[in-house]
mmCIF file of C-alpha atoms (C1' of nucleotides) in Angstrom:
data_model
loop_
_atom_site.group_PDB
_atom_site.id
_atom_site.type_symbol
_atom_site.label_atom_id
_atom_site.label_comp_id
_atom_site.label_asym_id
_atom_site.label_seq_id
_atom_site.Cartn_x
_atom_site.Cartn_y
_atom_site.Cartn_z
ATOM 1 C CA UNK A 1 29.419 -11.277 83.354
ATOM 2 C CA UNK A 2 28.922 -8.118 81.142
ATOM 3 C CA UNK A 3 28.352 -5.541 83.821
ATOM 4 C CA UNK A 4 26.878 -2.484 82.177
ATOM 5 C CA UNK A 5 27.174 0.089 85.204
ATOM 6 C CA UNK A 6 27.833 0.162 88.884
ATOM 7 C CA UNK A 7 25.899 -1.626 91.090
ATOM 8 C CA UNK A 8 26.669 -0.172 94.322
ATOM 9 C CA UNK A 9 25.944 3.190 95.247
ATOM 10 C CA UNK A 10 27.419 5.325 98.363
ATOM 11 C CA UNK A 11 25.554 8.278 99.358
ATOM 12 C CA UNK A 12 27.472 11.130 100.948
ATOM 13 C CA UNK A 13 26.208 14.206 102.656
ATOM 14 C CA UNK A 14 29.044 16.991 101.207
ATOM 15 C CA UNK A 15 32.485 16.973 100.321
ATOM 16 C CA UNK A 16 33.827 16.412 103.276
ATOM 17 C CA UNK A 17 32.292 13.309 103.583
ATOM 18 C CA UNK A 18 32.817 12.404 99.837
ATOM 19 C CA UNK A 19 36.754 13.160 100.564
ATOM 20 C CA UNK A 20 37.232 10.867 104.238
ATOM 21 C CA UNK A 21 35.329 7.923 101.894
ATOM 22 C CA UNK A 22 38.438 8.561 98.911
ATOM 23 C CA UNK A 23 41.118 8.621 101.401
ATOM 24 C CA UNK A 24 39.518 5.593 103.328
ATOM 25 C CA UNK A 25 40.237 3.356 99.906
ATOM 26 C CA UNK A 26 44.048 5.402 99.520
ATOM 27 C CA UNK A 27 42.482 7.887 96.738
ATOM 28 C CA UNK A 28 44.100 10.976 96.749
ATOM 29 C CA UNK A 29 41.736 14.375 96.877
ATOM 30 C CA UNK A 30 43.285 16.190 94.403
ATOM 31 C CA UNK A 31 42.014 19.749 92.945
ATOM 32 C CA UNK A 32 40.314 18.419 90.354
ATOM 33 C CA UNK A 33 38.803 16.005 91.612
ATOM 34 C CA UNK A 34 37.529 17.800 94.290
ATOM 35 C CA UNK A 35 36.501 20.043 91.552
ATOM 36 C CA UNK A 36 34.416 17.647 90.389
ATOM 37 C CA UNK A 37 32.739 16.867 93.430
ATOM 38 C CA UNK A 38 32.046 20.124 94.210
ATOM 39 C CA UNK A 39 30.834 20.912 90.781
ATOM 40 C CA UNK A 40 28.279 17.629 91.055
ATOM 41 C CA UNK A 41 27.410 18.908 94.433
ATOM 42 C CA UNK A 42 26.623 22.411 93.294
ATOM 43 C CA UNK A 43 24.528 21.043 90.627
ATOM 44 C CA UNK A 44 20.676 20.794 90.863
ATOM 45 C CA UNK A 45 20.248 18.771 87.745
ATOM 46 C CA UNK A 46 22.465 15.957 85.747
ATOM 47 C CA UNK A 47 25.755 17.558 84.221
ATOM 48 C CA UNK A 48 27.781 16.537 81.727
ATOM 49 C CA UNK A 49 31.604 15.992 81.307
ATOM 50 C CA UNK A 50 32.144 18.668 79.293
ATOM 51 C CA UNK A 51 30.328 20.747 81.388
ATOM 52 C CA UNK A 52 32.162 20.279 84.870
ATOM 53 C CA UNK A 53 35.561 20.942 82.104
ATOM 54 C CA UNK A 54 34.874 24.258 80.991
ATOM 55 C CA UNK A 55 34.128 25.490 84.754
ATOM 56 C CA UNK A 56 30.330 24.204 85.777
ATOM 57 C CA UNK A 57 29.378 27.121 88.113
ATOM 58 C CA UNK A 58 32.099 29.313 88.176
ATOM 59 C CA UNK A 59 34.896 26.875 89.428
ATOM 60 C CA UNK A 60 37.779 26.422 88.136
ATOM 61 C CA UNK A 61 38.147 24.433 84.156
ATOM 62 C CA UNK A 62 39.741 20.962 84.419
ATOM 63 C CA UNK A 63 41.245 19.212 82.041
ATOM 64 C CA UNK A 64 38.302 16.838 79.924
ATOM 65 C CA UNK A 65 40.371 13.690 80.414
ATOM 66 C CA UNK A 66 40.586 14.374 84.047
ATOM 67 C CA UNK A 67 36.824 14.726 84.336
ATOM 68 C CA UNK A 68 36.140 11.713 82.965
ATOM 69 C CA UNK A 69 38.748 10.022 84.643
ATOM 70 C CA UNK A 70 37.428 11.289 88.330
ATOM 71 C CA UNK A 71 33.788 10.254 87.118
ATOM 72 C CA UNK A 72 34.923 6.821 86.669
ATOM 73 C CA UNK A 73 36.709 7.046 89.760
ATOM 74 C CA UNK A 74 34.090 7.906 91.480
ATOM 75 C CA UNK A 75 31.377 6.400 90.439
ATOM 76 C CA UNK A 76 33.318 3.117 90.960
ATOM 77 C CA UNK A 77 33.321 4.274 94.333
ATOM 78 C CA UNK A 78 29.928 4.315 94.259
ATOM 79 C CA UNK A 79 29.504 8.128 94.878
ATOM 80 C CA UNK A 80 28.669 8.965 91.362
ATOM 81 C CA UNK A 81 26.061 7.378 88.359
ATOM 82 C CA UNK A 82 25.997 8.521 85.271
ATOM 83 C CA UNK A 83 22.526 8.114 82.664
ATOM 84 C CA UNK A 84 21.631 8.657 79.463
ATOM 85 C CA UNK A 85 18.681 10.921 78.649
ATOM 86 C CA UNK A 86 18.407 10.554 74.919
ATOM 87 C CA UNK A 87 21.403 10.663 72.395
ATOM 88 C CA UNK A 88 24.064 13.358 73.943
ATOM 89 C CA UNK A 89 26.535 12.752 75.926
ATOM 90 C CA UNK A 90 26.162 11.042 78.965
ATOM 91 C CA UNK A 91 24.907 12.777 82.351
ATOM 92 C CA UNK A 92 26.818 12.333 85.893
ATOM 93 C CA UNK A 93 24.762 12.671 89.510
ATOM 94 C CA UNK A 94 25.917 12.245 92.863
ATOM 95 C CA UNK A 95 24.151 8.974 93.801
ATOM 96 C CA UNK A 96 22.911 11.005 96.962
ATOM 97 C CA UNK A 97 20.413 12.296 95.273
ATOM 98 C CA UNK A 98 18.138 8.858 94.974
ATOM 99 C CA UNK A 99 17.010 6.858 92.197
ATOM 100 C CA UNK A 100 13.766 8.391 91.105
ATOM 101 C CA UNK A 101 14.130 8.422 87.613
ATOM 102 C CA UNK A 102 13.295 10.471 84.615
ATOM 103 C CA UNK A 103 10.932 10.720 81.905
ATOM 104 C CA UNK A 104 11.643 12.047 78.238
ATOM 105 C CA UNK A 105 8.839 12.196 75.832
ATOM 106 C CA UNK A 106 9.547 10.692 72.275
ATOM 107 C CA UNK A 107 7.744 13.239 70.530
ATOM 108 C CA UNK A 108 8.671 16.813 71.921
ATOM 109 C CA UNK A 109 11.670 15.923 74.312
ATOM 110 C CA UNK A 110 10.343 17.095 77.211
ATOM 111 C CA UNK A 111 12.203 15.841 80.453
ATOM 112 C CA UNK A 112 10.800 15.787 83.889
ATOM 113 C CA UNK A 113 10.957 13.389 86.785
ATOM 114 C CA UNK A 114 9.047 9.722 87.699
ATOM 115 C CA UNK A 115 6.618 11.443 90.266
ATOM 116 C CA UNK A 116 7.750 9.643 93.172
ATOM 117 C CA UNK A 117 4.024 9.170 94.285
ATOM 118 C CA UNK A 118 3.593 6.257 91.727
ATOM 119 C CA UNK A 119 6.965 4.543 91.849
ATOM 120 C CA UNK A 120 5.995 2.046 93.590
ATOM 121 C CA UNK A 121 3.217 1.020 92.107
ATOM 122 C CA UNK A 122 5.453 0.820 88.886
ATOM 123 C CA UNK A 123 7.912 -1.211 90.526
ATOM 124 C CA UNK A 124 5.536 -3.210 91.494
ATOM 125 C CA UNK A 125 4.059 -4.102 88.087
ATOM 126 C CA UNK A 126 7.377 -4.708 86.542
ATOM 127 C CA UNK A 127 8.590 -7.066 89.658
ATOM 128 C CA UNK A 128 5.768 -8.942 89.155
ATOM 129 C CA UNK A 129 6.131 -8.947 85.131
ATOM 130 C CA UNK A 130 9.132 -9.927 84.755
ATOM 131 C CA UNK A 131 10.924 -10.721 88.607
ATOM 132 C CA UNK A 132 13.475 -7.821 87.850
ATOM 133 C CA UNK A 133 13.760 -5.623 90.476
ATOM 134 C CA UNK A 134 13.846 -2.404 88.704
ATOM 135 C CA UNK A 135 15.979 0.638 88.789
ATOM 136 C CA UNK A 136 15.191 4.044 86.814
ATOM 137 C CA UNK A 137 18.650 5.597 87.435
ATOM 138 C CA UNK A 138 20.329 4.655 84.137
ATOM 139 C CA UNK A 139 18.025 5.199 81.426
ATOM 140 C CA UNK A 140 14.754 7.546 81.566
ATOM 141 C CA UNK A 141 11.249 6.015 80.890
ATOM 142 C CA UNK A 142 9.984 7.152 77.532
ATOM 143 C CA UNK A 143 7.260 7.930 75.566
ATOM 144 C CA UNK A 144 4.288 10.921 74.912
ATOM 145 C CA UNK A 145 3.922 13.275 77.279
ATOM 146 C CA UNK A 146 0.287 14.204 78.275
ATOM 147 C CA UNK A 147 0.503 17.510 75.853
ATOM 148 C CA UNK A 148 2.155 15.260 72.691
ATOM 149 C CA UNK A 149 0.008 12.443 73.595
ATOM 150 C CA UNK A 150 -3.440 14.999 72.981
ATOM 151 C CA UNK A 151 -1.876 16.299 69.873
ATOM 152 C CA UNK A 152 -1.013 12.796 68.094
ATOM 153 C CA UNK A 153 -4.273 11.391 67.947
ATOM 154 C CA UNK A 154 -3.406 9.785 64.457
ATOM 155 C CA UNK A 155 -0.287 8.490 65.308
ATOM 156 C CA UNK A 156 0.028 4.549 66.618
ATOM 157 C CA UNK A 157 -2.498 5.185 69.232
ATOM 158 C CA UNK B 1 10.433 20.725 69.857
ATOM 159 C CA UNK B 2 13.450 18.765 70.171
ATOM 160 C CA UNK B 3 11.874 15.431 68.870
ATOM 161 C CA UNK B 4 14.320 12.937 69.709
ATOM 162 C CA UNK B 5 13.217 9.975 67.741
ATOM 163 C CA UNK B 6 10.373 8.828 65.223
ATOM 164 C CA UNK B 7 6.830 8.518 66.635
ATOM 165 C CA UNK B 8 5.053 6.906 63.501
ATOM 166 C CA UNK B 9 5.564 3.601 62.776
ATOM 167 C CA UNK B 10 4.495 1.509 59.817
ATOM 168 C CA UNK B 11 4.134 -1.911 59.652
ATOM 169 C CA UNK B 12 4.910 -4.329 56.993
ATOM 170 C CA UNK B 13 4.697 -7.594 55.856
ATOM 171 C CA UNK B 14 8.013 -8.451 53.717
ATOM 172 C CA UNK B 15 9.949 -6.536 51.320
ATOM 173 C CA UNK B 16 7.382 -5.951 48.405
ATOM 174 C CA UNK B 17 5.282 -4.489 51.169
ATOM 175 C CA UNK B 18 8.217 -1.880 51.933
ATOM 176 C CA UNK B 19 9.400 -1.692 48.102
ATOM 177 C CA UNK B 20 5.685 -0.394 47.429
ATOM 178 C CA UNK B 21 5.654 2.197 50.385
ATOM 179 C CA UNK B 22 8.664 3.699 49.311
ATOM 180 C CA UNK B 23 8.295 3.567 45.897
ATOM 181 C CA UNK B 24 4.795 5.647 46.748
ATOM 182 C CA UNK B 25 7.073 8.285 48.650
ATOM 183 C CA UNK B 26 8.826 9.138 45.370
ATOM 184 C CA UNK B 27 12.080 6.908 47.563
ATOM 185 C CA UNK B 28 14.007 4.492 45.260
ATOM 186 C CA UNK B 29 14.401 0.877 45.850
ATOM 187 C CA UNK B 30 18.173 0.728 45.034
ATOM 188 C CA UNK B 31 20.559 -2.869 45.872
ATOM 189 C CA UNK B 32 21.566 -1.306 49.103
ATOM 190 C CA UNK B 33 18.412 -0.488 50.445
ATOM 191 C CA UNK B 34 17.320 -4.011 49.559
ATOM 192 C CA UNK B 35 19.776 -5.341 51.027
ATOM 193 C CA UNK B 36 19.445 -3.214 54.750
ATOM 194 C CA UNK B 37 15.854 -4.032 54.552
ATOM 195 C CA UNK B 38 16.576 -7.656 53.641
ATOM 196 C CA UNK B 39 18.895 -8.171 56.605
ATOM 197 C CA UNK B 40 16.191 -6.333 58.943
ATOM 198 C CA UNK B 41 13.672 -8.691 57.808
ATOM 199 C CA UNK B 42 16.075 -11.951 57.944
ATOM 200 C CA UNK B 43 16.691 -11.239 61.418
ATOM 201 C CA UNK B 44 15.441 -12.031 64.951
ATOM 202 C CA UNK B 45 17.036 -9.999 67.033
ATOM 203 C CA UNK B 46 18.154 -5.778 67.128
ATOM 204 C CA UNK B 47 20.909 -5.184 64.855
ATOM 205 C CA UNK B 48 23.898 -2.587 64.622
ATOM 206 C CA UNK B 49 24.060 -0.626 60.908
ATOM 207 C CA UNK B 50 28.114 -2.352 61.114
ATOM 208 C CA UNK B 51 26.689 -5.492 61.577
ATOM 209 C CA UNK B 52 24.500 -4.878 58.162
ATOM 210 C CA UNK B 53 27.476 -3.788 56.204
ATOM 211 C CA UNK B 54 29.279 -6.118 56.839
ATOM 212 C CA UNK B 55 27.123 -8.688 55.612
ATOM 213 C CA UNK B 56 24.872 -10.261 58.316
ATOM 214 C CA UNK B 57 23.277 -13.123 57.234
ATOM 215 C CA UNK B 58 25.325 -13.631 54.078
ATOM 216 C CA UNK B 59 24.190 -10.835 51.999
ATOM 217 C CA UNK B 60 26.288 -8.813 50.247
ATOM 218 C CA UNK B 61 28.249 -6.301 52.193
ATOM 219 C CA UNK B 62 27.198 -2.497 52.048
ATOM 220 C CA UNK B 63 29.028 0.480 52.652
ATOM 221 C CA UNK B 64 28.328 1.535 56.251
ATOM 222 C CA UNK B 65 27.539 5.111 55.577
ATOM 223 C CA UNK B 66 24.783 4.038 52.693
ATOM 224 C CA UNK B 67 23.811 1.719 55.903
ATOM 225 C CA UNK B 68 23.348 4.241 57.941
ATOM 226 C CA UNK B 69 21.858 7.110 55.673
ATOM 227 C CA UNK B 70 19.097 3.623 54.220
ATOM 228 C CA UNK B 71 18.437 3.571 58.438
ATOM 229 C CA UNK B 72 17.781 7.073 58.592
ATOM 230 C CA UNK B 73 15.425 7.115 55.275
ATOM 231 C CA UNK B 74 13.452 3.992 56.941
ATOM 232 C CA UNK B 75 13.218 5.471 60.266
ATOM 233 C CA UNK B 76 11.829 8.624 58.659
ATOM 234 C CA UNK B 77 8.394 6.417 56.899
ATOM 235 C CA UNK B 78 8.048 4.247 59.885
ATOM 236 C CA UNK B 79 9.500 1.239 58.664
ATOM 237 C CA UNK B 80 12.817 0.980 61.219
ATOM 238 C CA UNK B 81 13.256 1.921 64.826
ATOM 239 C CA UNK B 82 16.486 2.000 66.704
ATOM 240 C CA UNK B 83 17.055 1.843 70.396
ATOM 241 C CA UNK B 84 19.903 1.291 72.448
ATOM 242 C CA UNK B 85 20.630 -1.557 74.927
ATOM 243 C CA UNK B 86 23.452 -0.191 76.212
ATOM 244 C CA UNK B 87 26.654 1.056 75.789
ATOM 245 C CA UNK B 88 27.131 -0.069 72.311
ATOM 246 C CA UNK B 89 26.239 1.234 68.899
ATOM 247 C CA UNK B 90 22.286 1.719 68.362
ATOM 248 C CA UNK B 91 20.621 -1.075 67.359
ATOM 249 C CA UNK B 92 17.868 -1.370 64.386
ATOM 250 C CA UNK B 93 14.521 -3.761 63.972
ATOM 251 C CA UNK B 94 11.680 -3.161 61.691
ATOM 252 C CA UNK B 95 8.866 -1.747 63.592
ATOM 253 C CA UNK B 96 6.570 -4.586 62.389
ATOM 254 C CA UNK B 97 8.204 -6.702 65.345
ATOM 255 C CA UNK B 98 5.729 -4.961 67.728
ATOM 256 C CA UNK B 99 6.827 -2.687 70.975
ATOM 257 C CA UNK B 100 7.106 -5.254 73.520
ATOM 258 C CA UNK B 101 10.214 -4.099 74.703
ATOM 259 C CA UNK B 102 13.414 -5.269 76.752
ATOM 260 C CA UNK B 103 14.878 -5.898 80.012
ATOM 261 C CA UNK B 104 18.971 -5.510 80.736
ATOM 262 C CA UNK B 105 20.451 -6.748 84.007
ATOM 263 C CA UNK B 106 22.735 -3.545 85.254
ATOM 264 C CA UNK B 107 24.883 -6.469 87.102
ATOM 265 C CA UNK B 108 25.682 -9.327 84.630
ATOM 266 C CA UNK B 109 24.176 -7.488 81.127
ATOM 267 C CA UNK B 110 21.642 -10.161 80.360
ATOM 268 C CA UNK B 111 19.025 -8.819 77.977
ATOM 269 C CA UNK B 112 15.553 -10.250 77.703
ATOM 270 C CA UNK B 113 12.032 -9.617 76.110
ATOM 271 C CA UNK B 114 9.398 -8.011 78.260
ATOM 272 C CA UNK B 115 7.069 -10.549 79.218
ATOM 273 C CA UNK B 116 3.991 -9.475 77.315
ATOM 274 C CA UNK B 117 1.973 -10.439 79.899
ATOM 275 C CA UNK B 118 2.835 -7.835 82.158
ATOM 276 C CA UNK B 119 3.054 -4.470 80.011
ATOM 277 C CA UNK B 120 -0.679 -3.569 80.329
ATOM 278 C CA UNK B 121 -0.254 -3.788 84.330
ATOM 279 C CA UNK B 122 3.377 -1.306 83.724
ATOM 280 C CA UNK B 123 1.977 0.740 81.396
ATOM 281 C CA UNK B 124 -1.360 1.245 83.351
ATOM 282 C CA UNK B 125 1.134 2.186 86.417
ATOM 283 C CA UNK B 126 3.101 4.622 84.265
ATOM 284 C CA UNK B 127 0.506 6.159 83.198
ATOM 285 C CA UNK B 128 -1.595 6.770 86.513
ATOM 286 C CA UNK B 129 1.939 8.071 87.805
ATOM 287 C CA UNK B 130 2.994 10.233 85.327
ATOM 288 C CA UNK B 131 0.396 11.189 82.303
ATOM 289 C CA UNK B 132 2.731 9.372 79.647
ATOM 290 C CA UNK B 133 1.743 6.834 77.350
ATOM 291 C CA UNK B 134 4.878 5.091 78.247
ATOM 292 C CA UNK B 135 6.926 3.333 74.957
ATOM 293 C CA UNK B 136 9.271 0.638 75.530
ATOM 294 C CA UNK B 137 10.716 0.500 72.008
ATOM 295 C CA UNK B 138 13.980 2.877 72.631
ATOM 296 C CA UNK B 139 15.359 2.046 75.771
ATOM 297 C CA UNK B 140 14.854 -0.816 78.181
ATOM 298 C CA UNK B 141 13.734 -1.242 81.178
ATOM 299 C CA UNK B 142 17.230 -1.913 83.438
ATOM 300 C CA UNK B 143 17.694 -3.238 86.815
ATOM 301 C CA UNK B 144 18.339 -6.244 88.937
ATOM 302 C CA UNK B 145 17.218 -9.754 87.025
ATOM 303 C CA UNK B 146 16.349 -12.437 89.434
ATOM 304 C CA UNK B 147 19.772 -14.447 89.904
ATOM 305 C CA UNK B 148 21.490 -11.463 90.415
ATOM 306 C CA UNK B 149 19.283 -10.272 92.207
ATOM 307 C CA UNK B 150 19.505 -13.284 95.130
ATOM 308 C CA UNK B 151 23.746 -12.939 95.259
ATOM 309 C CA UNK B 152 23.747 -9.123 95.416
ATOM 310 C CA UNK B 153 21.917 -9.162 98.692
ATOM 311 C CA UNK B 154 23.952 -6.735 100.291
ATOM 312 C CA UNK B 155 24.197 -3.841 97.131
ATOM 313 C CA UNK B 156 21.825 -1.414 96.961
ATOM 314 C CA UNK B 157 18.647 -3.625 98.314
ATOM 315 C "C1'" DA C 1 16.742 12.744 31.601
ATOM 316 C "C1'" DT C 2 16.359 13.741 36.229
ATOM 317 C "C1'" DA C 3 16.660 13.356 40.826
ATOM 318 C "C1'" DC C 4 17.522 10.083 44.253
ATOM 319 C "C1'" DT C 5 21.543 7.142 45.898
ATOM 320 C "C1'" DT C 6 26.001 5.347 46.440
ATOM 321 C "C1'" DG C 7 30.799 5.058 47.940
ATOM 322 C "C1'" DC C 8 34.908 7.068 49.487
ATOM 323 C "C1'" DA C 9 37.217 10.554 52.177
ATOM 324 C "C1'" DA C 10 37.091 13.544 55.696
ATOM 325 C "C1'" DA C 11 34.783 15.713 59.662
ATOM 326 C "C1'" DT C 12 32.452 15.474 64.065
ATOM 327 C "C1'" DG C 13 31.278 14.233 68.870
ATOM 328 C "C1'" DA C 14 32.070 11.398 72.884
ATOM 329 C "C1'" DT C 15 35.151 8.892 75.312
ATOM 330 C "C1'" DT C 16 39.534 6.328 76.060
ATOM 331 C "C1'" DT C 17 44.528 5.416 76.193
ATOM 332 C "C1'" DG C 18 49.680 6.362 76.486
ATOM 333 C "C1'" DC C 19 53.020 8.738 78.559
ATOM 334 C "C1'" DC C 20 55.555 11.582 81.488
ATOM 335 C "C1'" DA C 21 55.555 15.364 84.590
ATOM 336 C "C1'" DG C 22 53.281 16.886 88.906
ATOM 337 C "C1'" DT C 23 51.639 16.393 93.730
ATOM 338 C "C1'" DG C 24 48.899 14.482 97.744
ATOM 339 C "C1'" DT C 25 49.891 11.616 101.760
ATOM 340 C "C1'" DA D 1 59.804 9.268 98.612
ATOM 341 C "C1'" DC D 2 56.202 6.753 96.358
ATOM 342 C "C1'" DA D 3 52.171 5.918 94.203
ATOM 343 C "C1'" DC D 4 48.304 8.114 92.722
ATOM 344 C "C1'" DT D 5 46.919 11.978 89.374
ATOM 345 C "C1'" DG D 6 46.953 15.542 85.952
ATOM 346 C "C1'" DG D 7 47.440 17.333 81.418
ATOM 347 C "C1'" DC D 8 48.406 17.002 76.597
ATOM 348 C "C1'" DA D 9 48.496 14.433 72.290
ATOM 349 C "C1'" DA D 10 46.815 10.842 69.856
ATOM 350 C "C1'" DA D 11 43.760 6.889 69.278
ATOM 351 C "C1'" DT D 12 39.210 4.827 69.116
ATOM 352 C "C1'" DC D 13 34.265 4.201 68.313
ATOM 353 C "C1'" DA D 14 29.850 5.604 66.449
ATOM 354 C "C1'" DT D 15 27.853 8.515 63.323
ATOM 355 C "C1'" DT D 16 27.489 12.395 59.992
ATOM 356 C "C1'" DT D 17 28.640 15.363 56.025
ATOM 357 C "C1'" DG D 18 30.599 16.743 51.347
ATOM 358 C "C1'" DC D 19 30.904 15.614 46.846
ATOM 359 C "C1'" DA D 20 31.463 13.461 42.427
ATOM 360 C "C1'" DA D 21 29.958 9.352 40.015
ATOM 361 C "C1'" DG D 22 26.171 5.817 39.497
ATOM 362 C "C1'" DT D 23 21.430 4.232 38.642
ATOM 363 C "C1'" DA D 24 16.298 3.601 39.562
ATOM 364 C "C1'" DT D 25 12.217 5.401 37.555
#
DNA sequence: ATACTTGCAAATGATTTGCCAGTGT
DNA sequence: ACACTGGCAAATCATTTGCAAGTAT
């Protein structure tokens, strides 16, 4: 009833491909938006709006609203996500690039990625906790890193 | 280095249990403080600082910024937490209520406890796969719940 | 009496909306 | 041509900051 985020995801080799699945639902492939695309595609790492506006990577500055606008658009599509990593603004992906999943520790803010060895395992465990069927794409897990973790011996252990 | 959010926590019986603590911190135990800590206590679910100042559970309505700076002081000695559900404003508990956790449905929004149950299992996996201690207190786990998980057969499997 | 707190106004950061001109198809 | 888009200004939502007046201790 209250859908929080897509649902559906479309994964898309390159721009070209990204641009035949806009036209197949009569979007238009405009210069920003393509800008966009190619700014997520350039990307090796979760960018935000404000980032692909002011020229992400040496193309060309669009206009903030029209970022955010084409995110929406696209992630509607399915060909974008966005997640939240702690408390700035919020990051967009190309959903080609899987649902691993990130991890941000409490104490020093360290991100890295869910090793995808393990992910199963951890799907697994929450499946059978809870019959959820888990996805790691929106929100990071959280919590003390191994270095933090040594360090706060005192602190609820 | 970039701590994100508080990693001590103390936990306390009522409100002469928190007057004392911050009364032993050199903090005051002004009306307004009271009254955020008396709305914490009074209720059984995550609340929003708006929600406080405007008088949850019939006490006396606060300004929101003396909400929100009260949150702050509380979250500093371990008293409060905040996480964030969703999309909405953050949400604040007293850290006495434990770390179980939540669960949000990305397709119809519905949020549940953590089956306590299962954490050990999840947090044993988290931590083989990634060296964390993994904390469930500031974001929840997301993903597919059960019924939506049976209609949306064809999204994402 | 002193320093911690409050409340109000104003600022900030992130994102959204209205509106009309611009442009893919 | 027509409908989808873009850009700019202004609005909105959540939260923070500045500052003078108020009050726990």
């Amino acid at each position: 009833m209250t859908a929080t985020r897509s649902t559906t995801s479309l994964a898309v080799a390159g721009i070209d491909e990204a641009a035949t699945a806009l036209r197949q639902r009569g979007m238009r492939v405009s210069t920003s938006r393509r800008v966009v695309l190619e700014a997520l595609f350039a990307s090796d790492r979760p960018v935000s709006a404000e980032e692909i506006s002011s020229g992400l990577g040496g193309y060309p500055p669009v206009d903030l609203t029209s970022v955010y606008r084409n995110l929406e658009t696209l992630e509607e599509v399915g060909l974008v996500r966005h997640l939240h990593l702690g408390h700035g603004p919020g990051l967009y992906v190309l959903t080609s690039v899987g649902d691993a999943g990130y991890l941000v520790c409490d104490s020093c803010g360290d991100v890295s990625h869910l090793p995808s060895a393990g992910i199963e395992q951890i799907r697994r465990a929450i499946r059978a906790a809870s019959g959820y069927e888990p996805r790691f794409t929106h929100f990071p897990l959280t919590g003390l890193c191994p270095v933090c973790r040594a360090e706060n011996e005192g602190d609820v252990p």
